[in-house]
CSV table of C-alpha atoms in Angstrom, one decimal:
chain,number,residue,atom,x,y,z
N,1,UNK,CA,144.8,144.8,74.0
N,2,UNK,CA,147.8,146.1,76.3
N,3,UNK,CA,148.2,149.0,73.1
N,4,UNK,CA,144.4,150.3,74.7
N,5,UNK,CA,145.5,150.9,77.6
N,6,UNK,CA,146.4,153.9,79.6
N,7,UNK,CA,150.0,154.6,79.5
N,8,UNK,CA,151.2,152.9,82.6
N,9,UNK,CA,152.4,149.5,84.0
N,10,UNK,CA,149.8,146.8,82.9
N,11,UNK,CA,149.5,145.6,86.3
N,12,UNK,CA,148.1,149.1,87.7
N,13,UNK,CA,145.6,149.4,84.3
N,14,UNK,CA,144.3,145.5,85.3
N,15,UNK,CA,144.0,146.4,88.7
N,16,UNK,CA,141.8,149.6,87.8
N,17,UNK,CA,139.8,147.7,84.8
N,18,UNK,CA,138.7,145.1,87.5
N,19,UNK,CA,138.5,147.2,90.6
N,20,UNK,CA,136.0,150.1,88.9
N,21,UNK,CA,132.7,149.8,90.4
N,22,UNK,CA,129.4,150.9,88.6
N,23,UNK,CA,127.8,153.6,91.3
N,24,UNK,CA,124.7,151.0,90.4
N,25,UNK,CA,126.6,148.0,91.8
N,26,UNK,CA,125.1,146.8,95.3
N,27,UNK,CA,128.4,146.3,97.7
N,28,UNK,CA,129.1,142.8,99.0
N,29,UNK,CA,126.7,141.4,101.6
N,30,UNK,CA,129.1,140.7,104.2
N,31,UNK,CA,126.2,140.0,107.2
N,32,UNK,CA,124.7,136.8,108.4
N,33,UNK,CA,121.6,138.0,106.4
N,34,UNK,CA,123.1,136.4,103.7
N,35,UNK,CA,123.7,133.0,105.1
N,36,UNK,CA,120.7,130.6,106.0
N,37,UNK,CA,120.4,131.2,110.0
N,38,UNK,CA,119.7,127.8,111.6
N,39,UNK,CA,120.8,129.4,115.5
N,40,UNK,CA,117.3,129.1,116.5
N,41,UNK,CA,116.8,125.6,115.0
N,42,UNK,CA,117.8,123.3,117.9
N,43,UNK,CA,115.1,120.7,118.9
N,44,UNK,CA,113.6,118.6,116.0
N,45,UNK,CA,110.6,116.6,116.3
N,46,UNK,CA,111.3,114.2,113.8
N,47,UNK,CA,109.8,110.8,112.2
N,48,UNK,CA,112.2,108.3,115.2
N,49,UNK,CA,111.8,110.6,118.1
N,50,UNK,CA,107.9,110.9,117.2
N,51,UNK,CA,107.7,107.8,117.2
N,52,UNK,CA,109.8,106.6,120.4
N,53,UNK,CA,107.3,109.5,122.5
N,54,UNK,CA,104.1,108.0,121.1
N,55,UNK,CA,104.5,105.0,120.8
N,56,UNK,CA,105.3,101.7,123.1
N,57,UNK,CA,106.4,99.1,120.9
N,58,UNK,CA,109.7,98.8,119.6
N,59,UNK,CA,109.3,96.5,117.2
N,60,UNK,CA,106.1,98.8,115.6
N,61,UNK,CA,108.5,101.9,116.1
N,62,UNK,CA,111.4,99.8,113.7
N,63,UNK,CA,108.6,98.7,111.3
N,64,UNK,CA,108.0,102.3,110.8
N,65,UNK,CA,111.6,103.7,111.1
N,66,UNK,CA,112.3,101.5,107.8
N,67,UNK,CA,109.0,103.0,106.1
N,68,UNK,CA,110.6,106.1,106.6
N,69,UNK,CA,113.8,105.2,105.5
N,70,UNK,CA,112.2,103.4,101.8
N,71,UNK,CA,109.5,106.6,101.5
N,72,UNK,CA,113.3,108.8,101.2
N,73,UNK,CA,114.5,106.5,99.0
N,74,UNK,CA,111.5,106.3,96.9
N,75,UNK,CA,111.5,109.9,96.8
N,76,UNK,CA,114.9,109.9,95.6
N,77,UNK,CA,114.1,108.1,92.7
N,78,UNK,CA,111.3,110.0,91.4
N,79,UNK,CA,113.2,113.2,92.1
N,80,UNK,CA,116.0,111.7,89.8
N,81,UNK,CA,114.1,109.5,87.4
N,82,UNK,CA,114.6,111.7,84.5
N,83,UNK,CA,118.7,111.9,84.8
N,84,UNK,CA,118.7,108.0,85.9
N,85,UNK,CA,117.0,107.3,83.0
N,86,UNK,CA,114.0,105.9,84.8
N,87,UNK,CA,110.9,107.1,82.9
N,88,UNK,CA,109.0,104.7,80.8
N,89,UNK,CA,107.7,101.2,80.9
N,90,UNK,CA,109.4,98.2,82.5
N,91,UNK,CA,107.6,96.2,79.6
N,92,UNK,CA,105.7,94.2,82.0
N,93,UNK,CA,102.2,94.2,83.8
N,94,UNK,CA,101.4,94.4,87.8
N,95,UNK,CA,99.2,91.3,89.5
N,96,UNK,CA,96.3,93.8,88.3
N,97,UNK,CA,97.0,94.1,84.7
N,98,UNK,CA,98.3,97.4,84.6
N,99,UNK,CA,101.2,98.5,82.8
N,100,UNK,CA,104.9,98.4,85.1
N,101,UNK,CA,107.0,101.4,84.7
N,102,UNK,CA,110.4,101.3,86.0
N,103,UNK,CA,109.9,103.2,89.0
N,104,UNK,CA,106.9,100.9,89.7
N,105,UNK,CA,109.6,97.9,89.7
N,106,UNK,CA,112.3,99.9,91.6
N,107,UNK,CA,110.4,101.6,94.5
N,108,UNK,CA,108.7,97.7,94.8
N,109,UNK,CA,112.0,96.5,95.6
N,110,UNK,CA,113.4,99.0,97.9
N,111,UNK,CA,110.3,98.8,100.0
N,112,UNK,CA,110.0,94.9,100.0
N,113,UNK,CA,114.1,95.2,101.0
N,114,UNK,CA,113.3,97.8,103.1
N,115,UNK,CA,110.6,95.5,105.1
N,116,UNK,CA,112.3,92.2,105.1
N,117,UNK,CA,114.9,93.4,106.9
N,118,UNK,CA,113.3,95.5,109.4
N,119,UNK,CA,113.1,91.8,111.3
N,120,UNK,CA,109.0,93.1,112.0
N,121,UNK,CA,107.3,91.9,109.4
N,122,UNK,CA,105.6,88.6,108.6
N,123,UNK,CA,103.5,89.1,105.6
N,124,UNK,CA,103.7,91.5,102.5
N,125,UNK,CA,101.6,92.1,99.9
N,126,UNK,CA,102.6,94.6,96.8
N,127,UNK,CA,100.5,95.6,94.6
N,128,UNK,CA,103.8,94.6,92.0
N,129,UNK,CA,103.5,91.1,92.8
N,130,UNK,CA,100.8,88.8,92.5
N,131,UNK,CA,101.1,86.6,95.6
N,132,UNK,CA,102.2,87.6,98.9
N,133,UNK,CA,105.6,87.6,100.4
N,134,UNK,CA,106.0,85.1,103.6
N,135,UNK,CA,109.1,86.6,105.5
N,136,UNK,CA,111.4,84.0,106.3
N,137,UNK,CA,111.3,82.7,109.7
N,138,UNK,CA,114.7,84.2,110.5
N,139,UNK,CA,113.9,87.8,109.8
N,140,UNK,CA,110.5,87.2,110.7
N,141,UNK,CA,108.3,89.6,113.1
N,142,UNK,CA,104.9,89.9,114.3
N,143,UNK,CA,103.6,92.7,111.6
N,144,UNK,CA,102.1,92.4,107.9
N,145,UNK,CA,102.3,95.2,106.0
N,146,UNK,CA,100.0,95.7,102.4
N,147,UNK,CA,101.5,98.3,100.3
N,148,UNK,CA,101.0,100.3,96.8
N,149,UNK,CA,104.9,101.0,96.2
N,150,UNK,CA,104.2,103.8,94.1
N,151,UNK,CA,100.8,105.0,93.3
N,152,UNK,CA,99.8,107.3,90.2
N,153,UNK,CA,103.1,106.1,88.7
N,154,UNK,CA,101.4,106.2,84.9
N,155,UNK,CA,101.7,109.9,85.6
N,156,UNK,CA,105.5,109.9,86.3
N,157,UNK,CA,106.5,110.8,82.9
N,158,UNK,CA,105.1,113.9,83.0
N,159,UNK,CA,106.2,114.9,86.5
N,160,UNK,CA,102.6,115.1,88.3
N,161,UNK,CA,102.6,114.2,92.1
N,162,UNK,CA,103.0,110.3,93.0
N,163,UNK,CA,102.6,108.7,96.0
N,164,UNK,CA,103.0,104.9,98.0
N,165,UNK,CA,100.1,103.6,100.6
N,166,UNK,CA,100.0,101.4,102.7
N,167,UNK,CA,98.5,99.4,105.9
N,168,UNK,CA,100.0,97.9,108.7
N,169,UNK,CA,98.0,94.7,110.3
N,170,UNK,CA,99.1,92.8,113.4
N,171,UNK,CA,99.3,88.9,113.2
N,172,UNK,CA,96.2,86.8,114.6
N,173,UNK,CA,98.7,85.0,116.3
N,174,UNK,CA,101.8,87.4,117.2
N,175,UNK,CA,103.6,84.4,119.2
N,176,UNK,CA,103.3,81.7,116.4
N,177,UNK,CA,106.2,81.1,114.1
N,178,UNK,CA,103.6,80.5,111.0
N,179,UNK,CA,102.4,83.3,109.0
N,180,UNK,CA,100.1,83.1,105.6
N,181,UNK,CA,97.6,85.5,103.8
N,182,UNK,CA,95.1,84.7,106.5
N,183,UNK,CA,96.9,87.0,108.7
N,184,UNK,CA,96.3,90.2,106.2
N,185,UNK,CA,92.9,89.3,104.8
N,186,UNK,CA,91.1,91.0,107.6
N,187,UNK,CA,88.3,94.0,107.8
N,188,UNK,CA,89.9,97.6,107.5
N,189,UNK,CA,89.0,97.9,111.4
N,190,UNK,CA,92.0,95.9,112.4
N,191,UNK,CA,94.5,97.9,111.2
N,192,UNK,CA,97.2,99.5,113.5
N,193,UNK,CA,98.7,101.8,110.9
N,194,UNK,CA,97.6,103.5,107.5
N,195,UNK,CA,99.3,105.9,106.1
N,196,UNK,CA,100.8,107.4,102.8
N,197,UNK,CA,103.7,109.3,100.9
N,198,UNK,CA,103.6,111.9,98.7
N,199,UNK,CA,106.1,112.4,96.4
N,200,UNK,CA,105.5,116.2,94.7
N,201,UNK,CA,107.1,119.8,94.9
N,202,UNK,CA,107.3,118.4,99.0
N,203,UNK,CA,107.7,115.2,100.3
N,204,UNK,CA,104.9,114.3,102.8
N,205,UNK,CA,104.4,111.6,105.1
N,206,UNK,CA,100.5,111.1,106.6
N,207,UNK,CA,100.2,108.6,109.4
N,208,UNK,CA,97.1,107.2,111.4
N,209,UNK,CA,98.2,105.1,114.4
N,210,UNK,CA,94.8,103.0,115.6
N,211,UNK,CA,96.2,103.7,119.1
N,212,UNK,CA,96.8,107.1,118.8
N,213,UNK,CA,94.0,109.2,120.4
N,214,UNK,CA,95.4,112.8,118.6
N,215,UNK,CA,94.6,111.0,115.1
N,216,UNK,CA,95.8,112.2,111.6
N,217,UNK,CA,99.4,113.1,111.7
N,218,UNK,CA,101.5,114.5,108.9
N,219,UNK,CA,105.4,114.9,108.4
N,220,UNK,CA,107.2,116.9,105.5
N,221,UNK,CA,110.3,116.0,104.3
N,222,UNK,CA,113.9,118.5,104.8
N,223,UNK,CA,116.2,117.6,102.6
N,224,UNK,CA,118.7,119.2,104.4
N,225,UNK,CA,118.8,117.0,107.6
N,226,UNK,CA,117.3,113.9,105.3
N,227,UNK,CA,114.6,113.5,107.8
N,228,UNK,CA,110.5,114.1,108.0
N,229,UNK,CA,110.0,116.5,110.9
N,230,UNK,CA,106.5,116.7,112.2
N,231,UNK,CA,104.3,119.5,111.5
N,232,UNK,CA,100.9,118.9,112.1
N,233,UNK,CA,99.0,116.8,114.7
N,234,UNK,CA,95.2,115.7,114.9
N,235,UNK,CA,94.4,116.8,111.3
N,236,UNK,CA,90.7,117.2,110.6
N,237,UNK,CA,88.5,118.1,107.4
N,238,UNK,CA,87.2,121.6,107.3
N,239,UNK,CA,84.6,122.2,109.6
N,240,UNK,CA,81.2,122.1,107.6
N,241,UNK,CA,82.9,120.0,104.8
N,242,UNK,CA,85.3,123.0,103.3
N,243,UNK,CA,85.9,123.3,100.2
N,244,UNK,CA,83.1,122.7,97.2
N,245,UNK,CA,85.0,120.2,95.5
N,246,UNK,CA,84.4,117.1,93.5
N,247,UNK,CA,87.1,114.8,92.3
N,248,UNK,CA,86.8,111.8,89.8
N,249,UNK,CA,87.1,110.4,86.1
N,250,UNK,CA,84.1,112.3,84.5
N,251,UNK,CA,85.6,110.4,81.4
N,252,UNK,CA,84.1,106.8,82.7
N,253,UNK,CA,80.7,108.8,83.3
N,254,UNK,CA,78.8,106.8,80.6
N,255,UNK,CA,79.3,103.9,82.6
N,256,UNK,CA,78.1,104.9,85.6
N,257,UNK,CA,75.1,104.1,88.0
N,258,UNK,CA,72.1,106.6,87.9
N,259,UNK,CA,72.6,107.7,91.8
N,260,UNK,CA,76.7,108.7,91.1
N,261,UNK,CA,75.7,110.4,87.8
N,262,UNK,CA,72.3,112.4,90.2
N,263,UNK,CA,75.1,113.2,92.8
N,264,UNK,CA,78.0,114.9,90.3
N,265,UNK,CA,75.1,116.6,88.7
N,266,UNK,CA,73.7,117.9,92.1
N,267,UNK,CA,77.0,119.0,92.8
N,268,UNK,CA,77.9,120.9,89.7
N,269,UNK,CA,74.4,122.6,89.7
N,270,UNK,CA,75.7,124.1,93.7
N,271,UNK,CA,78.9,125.5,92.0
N,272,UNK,CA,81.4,123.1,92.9
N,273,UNK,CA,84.5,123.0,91.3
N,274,UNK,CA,86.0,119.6,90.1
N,275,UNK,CA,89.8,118.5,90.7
N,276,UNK,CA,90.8,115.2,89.7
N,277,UNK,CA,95.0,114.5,89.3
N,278,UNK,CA,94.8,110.9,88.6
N,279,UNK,CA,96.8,110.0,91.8
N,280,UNK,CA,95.2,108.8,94.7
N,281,UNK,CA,97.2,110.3,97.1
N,282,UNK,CA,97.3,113.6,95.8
N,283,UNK,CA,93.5,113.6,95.2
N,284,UNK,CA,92.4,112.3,98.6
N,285,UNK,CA,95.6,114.5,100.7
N,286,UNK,CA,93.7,117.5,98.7
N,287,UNK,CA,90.3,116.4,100.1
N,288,UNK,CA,91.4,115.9,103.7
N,289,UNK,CA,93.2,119.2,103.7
N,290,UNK,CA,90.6,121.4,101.8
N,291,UNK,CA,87.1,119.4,102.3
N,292,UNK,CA,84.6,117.9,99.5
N,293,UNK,CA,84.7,114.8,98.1
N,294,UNK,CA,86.9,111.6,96.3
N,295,UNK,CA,84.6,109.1,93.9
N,296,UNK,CA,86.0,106.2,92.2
N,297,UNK,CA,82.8,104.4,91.9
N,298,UNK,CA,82.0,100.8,90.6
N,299,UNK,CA,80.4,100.7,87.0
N,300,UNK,CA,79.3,99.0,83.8
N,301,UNK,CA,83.3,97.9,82.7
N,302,UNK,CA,84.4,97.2,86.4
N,303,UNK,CA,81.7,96.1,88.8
N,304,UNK,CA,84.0,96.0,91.9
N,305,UNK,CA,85.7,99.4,91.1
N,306,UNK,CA,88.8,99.7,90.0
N,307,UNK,CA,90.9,100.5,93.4
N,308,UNK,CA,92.5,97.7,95.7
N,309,UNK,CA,90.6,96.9,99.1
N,310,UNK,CA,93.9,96.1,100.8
N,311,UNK,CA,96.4,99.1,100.2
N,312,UNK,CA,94.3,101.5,98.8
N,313,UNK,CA,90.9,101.5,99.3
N,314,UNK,CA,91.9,100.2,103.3
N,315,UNK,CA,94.2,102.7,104.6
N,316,UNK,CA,93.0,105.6,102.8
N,317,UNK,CA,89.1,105.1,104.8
N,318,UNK,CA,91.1,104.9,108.2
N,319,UNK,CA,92.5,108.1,107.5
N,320,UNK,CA,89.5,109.8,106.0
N,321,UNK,CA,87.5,108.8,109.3
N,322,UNK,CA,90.1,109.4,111.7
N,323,UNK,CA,90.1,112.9,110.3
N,324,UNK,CA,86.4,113.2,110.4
N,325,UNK,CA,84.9,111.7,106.9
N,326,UNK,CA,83.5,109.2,105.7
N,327,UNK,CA,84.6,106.2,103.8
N,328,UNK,CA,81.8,104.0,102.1
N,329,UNK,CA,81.9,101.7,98.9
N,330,UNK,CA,78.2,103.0,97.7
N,331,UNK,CA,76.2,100.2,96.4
N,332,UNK,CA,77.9,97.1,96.5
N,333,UNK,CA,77.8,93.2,96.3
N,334,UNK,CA,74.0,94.2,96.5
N,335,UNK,CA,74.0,96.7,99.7
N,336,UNK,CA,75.3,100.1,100.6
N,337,UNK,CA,78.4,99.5,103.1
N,338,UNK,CA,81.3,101.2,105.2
N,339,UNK,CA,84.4,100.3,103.2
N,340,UNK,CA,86.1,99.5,106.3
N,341,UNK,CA,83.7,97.2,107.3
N,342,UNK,CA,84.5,94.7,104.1
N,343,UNK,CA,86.5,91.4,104.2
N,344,UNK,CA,88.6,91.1,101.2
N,345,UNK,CA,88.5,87.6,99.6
N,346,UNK,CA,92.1,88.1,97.9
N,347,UNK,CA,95.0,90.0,98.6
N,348,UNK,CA,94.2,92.3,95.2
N,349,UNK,CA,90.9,92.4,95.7
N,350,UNK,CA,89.1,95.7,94.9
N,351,UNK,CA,86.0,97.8,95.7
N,352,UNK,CA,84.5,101.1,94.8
N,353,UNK,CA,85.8,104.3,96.8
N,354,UNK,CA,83.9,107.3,98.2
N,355,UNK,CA,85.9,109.0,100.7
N,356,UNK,CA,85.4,112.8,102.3
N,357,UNK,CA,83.5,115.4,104.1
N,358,UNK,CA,80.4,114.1,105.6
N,359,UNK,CA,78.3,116.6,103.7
N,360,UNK,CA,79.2,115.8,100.4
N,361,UNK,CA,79.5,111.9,101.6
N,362,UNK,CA,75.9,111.8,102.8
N,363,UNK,CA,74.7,113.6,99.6
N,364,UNK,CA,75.7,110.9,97.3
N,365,UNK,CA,74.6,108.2,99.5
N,366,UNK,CA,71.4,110.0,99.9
N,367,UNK,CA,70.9,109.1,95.8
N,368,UNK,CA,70.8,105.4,96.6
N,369,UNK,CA,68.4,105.8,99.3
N,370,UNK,CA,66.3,107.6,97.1
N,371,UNK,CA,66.9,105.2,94.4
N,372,UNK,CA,65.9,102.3,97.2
């Protein structure tokens, strides 16, 4: 190599070799342009300080400090499952039958760790586990909290948008020491909280406080300071209903009632356009944001639907209404109800799930009343 070169010292030829520049080169960017600028960024709204302005209970703000803190680390996991090695099935079954994977097992235990020792809660239920979690007396607080640690998880594998709900109940007697299902098995109306994470190419935090008289709120998450900052207050559905879209499982459509089959075909005939993920919380965050419609109807293989009254079905009908929808079951246990209105006989109970604009809401329980 050094017989190639020019005839002069090596060091000089090096020195030339490295220092040429191609007249295409761009020179070094040696302004602040080049550097994120966080001057401006002083005053952060984020999940605590929310919480400490709007709210006046301490032991509700800690409660949902440490939801916080397990939706990050849930979000975590899902963001690493692949290197971790946490894809795949846990080779068990959830208190509903359905298949655990391993982050189903993982984000269960961070947030049952996460609410035991929050020193606020009293009751849990997880859809993971098939009988309630009495807090012992020593970490015990007044709250109960029902929770789907990670919903949409068969989808993880392939990296689709995954989620956790959940409600937040008060106990029907905050000053006693004894706590039992009882104290969670209540009508959707006497919920203090809902809310729900989802874990996609952002992580988003939606909150409902039943005190709260500016309604839907939602938080995204920046990795950068590790916290959710508040973005958005008093979200509503589109005016008018929004979008024209109808989400659900056209594949159980053989199974179901004549007035959900009148309804999707009503709606496909007036150009709607159908989205469906698979994940609650992505489906329903799309319908809140956008407008249309969310079905998970009842039918011939599962008469009480297929979605859980207490930490699905619940907290997602608070939201929807809060933010100017409708929740209803349709036609069930012989009647046409509110969903919020039911009174779940078991902590997994279930119940069919029509959630959205009032337009699209009101056409499909128009078919029923046409069907009498």
């Amino acid at each position: 190599l050094h017989e190639s070169w020019p005839a002069e010292t090596s060091d000089v030829a090096y020195k030339r070799l490295h220092l040429r520049r191609p007249s295409s080169m761009p020179e070094a960017r040696t302004t602040r342009g080049s550097v994120e600028d966080v001057s401006a960024e002083q005053d952060f709204m984020n999940l605590g300080r929310w919480l400490m302005e709007n709210t006046s209970d301490k032991e509700l703000t800690v409660l949902m400090a440490q939801l916080g803190l397990a939706c990050k680390a849930t979000s975590r996991a899902c963001a690493k499952a692949g290197i971790a090695g946490l894809f795949g099935l846990a080779g068990e079954v959830n208190s509903t039958g359905d298949d655990q994977k391993k982050l189903d097992v993982l984000s269960d235990e961070i947030f049952v760790s996460a609410l035991i020792n929050s020193g606020a809660c009293a009751v849990l239920v997880s859809e993971e586990r098939d009988e309630a979690i009495i807090v012992p007396e020593e970490k015990a607080g007044r709250f109960c909290v029902a929770f789907d640690p990670l919903d949409g998880s068969s989808n993880i594998d392939c990296n689709v948008s995954t989620g956790t709900i959940f409600a937040v109940y008060e106990k029907l007697h905050p000053d006693s020491k004894d706590s039992s299902e009882a104290d969670i098995l209540r009508t959707g109306t006497d919920i203090v909280v809902a809310g729900y994470c989802m874990y996609g190419a952002a992580t988003e935090l939606v909150l409902c406080f039943r005190s709260n008289d500016a309604g839907v709120e939602r938080f995204s998450l920046d990795p950068s300071l590790g916290e959710f900052i508040h973005t958005h207050t008093a979200v509503k559905i589109p005016p008018g209903g929004g979008k024209k879209i109808y989400s659900c499982n056209e594949g159980n459509s053989c199974n179901w009632d004549a007035p959900i089959l009148d309804a999707v075909a009503q709606f496909k005939a007036e150009g709607y356009s159908a989205r469906y993920v698979g994940s609650m919380v992505s489906d329903v965050h799309r319908t809140i944001l956008y407008g249309g419609i969310y079905i998970y109807p009842a039918d011939k293989k599962s008469a009480k639907g297929k979605l859980r009254v207490l930490y699905e079905g619940f907290p997602m009908a608070l939201i929807v209404e809060t933010a100017g929808g409708i929740g209803s079951t349709g036609l069930f246990q012989g009647k046409v109800q509110r969903m919020l209105d039911l009174v779940p006989g078991s902590i997994h109970d279930r119940c069919p799930v029509i959630l959205g604009s009032p337009r699209d809401v009101k056409l499909v329980l128009s078919k029923y009343e046409a069907g009498n």
